[in-house]
Coordinates of C-alpha atoms in Angstrom, one line a residue:
X1 CA 0.3 0.1 0.4
X2 CA 1.4 3.6 -0.8
X3 CA 2.2 5.8 2.3
X4 CA 1.4 9.1 1.1
X5 CA -1.6 11.0 2.0
X6 CA -5.2 9.0 -0.5
X7 CA -7.8 9.4 2.2
X8 CA -9.9 12.2 -0.1
X9 CA -11.9 15.4 2.2
X10 CA -14.7 18.2 1.1
X11 CA -14.7 20.7 1.1
X12 CA -17.4 23.9 -1.6
X13 CA -15.0 23.2 -4.0
X14 CA -15.5 20.3 -4.1
X15 CA -13.2 16.7 -3.6
X16 CA -9.7 18.0 -1.2
X17 CA -6.2 15.5 -0.8
X18 CA -4.0 16.4 0.9
X19 CA -5.6 19.6 1.3
X20 CA -5.2 19.9 -2.5
X21 CA -8.5 19.6 -5.1
X22 CA -7.8 16.2 -6.3
X23 CA -11.0 15.4 -9.3
X24 CA -11.9 11.3 -9.3
X25 CA -12.0 10.2 -12.7
X26 CA -13.2 6.7 -12.4
X27 CA -14.4 3.7 -14.3
X28 CA -16.0 0.3 -13.6
X29 CA -14.5 -2.8 -14.0
X30 CA -16.7 -5.5 -11.8
X31 CA -14.3 -8.2 -10.7
X32 CA -16.3 -11.2 -10.9
X33 CA -17.4 -10.8 -14.7
X34 CA -13.8 -10.7 -14.7
X35 CA -10.8 -13.2 -14.3
X36 CA -8.6 -12.8 -11.7
X37 CA -5.7 -13.5 -13.8
X38 CA -7.0 -10.6 -15.8
X39 CA -7.8 -8.2 -13.2
X40 CA -4.6 -6.2 -14.0
X41 CA -4.6 -5.9 -17.4
X42 CA -7.7 -4.5 -17.1
X43 CA -6.9 -2.9 -14.2
X44 CA -3.4 -1.6 -16.2
X45 CA -5.9 -0.7 -18.7
X46 CA -7.9 1.9 -17.1
X47 CA -5.2 3.3 -16.4
X48 CA -3.3 4.3 -19.6
X49 CA -6.6 5.8 -20.7
X50 CA -5.9 8.2 -17.8
X51 CA -8.6 6.6 -15.6
X52 CA -7.3 7.9 -11.3
X53 CA -10.1 5.5 -9.3
X54 CA -12.8 2.0 -9.7
X55 CA -15.2 1.0 -9.2
X56 CA -17.0 -2.0 -8.1
X57 CA -20.2 -3.9 -6.5
X58 CA -19.4 -6.4 -4.8
X59 CA -23.2 -9.1 -5.6
X60 CA -24.1 -11.3 -2.5
X61 CA -25.1 -13.7 -4.2
X62 CA -22.0 -14.6 -5.6
X63 CA -19.8 -15.1 -2.1
X64 CA -22.9 -16.4 -0.1
X65 CA -24.7 -18.9 -2.5
X66 CA -26.2 -21.4 0.3
X67 CA -27.4 -19.3 3.9
X68 CA -24.3 -19.3 5.6
X69 CA -21.5 -20.6 3.5
X70 CA -19.8 -18.3 2.5
X71 CA -16.8 -17.9 -0.3
X72 CA -14.0 -15.3 -1.2
X73 CA -12.0 -17.7 -3.0
X74 CA -10.3 -17.7 -6.6
X75 CA -12.0 -14.7 -8.8
X76 CA -14.6 -14.2 -5.5
X77 CA -11.2 -12.4 -3.4
X78 CA -12.9 -8.4 -3.8
X79 CA -10.5 -7.4 -1.1
X80 CA -6.9 -9.5 -3.8
X81 CA -9.3 -7.8 -6.3
X82 CA -8.5 -4.2 -4.2
X83 CA -4.9 -4.9 -3.6
X84 CA -3.8 -5.7 -6.6
X85 CA -6.3 -2.2 -8.1
X86 CA -3.6 -0.4 -6.0
X87 CA -1.3 -2.0 -6.8
X88 CA -1.5 -0.2 -9.7
X89 CA -2.0 3.0 -8.8
X90 CA -5.7 3.4 -8.6
X91 CA -7.9 4.8 -6.1
X92 CA -11.3 2.0 -5.7
X93 CA -14.9 2.7 -4.7
X94 CA -16.4 -0.2 -3.7
X95 CA -20.2 -0.3 -3.7
X96 CA -21.4 -3.3 -2.0
X97 CA -24.2 -2.9 -1.7
X98 CA -26.9 -5.0 -1.3
X99 CA -28.8 -4.8 -3.3
X100 CA -26.3 -3.8 -6.2
X101 CA -28.5 -4.0 -9.8
X102 CA -26.1 -3.6 -12.0
X103 CA -27.0 -5.9 -15.1
X104 CA -26.8 -8.6 -12.6
X105 CA -29.1 -11.5 -11.1
X106 CA -31.5 -10.2 -8.6
X107 CA -29.1 -7.6 -8.4
X108 CA -27.5 -9.3 -6.4
X109 CA -29.5 -10.8 -3.7
X110 CA -29.1 -14.3 -2.5
X111 CA -32.4 -16.5 -4.9
X112 CA -32.3 -18.2 -1.4
X113 CA -33.8 -15.0 0.6
X114 CA -37.7 -16.3 -1.2
X115 CA -37.4 -19.0 0.6
X116 CA -38.8 -17.2 4.0
X117 CA -42.4 -17.4 3.8
X118 CA -43.1 -13.1 3.7
X119 CA -39.6 -12.0 3.8
X120 CA -39.6 -8.1 2.2
X121 CA -36.7 -7.2 0.4
X122 CA -34.7 -4.1 0.9
X123 CA -36.6 -2.3 3.8
X124 CA -36.5 -3.2 7.6
X125 CA -38.1 -6.8 7.3
X126 CA -37.0 -7.9 10.3
X127 CA -36.1 -11.9 8.1
X128 CA -34.0 -9.4 5.2
X129 CA -32.3 -7.7 7.7
X130 CA -30.8 -10.4 10.3
X131 CA -29.5 -11.9 6.8
X132 CA -28.4 -8.8 5.8
X133 CA -26.0 -8.2 8.9
X134 CA -24.6 -11.7 8.4
X135 CA -23.7 -10.9 5.1
X136 CA -21.4 -7.5 6.3
X137 CA -21.3 -9.7 8.7
X138 CA -18.7 -11.6 6.8
X139 CA -18.3 -9.4 4.1
X140 CA -16.8 -6.0 6.1
X141 CA -14.5 -7.2 8.2
X142 CA -12.3 -8.5 4.7
X143 CA -13.2 -4.7 3.0
X144 CA -11.5 -2.9 6.9
X145 CA -7.9 -2.8 6.6
X146 CA -7.8 -1.9 2.7
X147 CA -9.7 2.2 3.3
X148 CA -7.6 5.4 2.9
X149 CA -7.7 6.4 6.7
X150 CA -5.5 3.0 7.3
X151 CA -3.0 3.8 4.2
X152 CA -5.7 1.0 1.8
X153 CA -6.8 2.3 -1.7
X154 CA -10.5 2.7 -0.6
X155 CA -11.5 6.1 -0.4
X156 CA -15.3 5.8 -0.8
X157 CA -18.4 3.2 -0.5
X158 CA -22.1 3.0 -1.4
X159 CA -24.5 2.4 0.7
X160 CA -27.5 0.3 -1.5
X161 CA -27.8 1.3 -4.9
X162 CA -30.8 3.1 -6.6
X163 CA -32.8 3.2 -3.2
X164 CA -35.3 5.8 -5.1
X165 CA -36.3 4.2 -8.0
X166 CA -37.6 1.6 -5.2
X167 CA -38.5 2.4 -2.2
X168 CA -38.8 5.3 0.3
X169 CA -37.9 3.6 4.0
X170 CA -34.9 5.9 5.8
X171 CA -34.9 3.9 7.9
X172 CA -33.7 1.1 6.2
X173 CA -31.0 3.2 4.6
X174 CA -30.4 4.5 7.9
X175 CA -29.2 0.7 9.3
X176 CA -27.3 0.1 6.2
X177 CA -24.8 3.1 7.1
X178 CA -25.2 2.6 10.5
X179 CA -24.1 -0.6 10.2
X180 CA -20.8 -0.4 7.5
X181 CA -20.1 2.3 10.2
X182 CA -20.2 -0.1 13.4
X183 CA -18.7 -3.2 11.3
X184 CA -15.9 -0.4 10.9
X185 CA -16.0 1.2 8.0
X186 CA -14.6 4.6 8.2
X187 CA -14.9 6.2 4.2
X188 CA -16.4 8.1 2.4
X189 CA -20.3 7.6 1.3
X190 CA -23.4 7.8 -0.6
X191 CA -27.0 6.9 -1.6
X192 CA -27.2 6.7 -4.9
X193 CA -31.3 7.7 -5.8
X194 CA -32.4 7.1 -9.5
X195 CA -34.9 9.5 -10.5
X196 CA -37.4 12.2 -8.1
X197 CA -40.3 11.5 -8.4
X198 CA -43.8 13.5 -7.0
X199 CA -44.4 11.6 -4.4
X200 CA -41.6 9.8 -2.6
X201 CA -40.5 11.7 0.1
X202 CA -36.0 12.0 0.1
X203 CA -34.8 8.5 1.2
X204 CA -30.7 9.0 1.9
X205 CA -30.1 9.1 5.1
X206 CA -30.2 12.0 7.6
X207 CA -26.4 11.5 8.7
X208 CA -23.7 15.0 7.5
X209 CA -21.5 11.7 6.9
X210 CA -23.6 10.8 3.4
X211 CA -23.9 12.5 0.5
X212 CA -26.3 12.1 -2.1
X213 CA -26.5 11.3 -5.9
X214 CA -28.8 10.6 -8.9
X215 CA -28.8 8.9 -11.9
X216 CA -29.5 11.4 -15.0
X217 CA -33.2 11.0 -15.6
X218 CA -36.6 12.7 -17.3
X219 CA -38.3 14.3 -14.0
X220 CA -40.9 13.5 -13.6
X221 CA -44.0 15.3 -15.0

């Protein structure tokens, strides 16, 4: 891991690194869609394009194919992917969901969730949150030492994904944010919501450490 300042801060002008203006130029490479022996090559191509940051989703259903059975080996080793990016001089933004969309099967949610009668997804349903908490218990300790505040390349982390196009349960989003924080995530987070509607209230968690980004979309009529 590099020994110069990694952490990003924000002021009225934008992002700063070591007190100097910093522009994030990012592109996506999803580790679970690329063979691990190709990670270095694909990330090096990003660097050659002038990219300084790679972002990736983390697909829950790739890592927990059966309840409580976790796999972070081989092409599922997200920490190894992050370290590879670091070796190539890239910062990293992680998007652990639990829902990721990403044009991926069930948005990254494990299909076995639906075996629980009456379960409601992406809200404060007790069965769903118990599964999410177990997933974060397995995942987050692998990410904590990779944060920029600890000399690693991870400069930011996203909470959920495009939730404004799905629901309005602010308590659910706060549960996720607080859960990441409680497990040791101290990176700047954000919540990506969908196009605004005229009926849904704001869905970003009420936390000063969370910023809100919106997808481009047609304004509601």
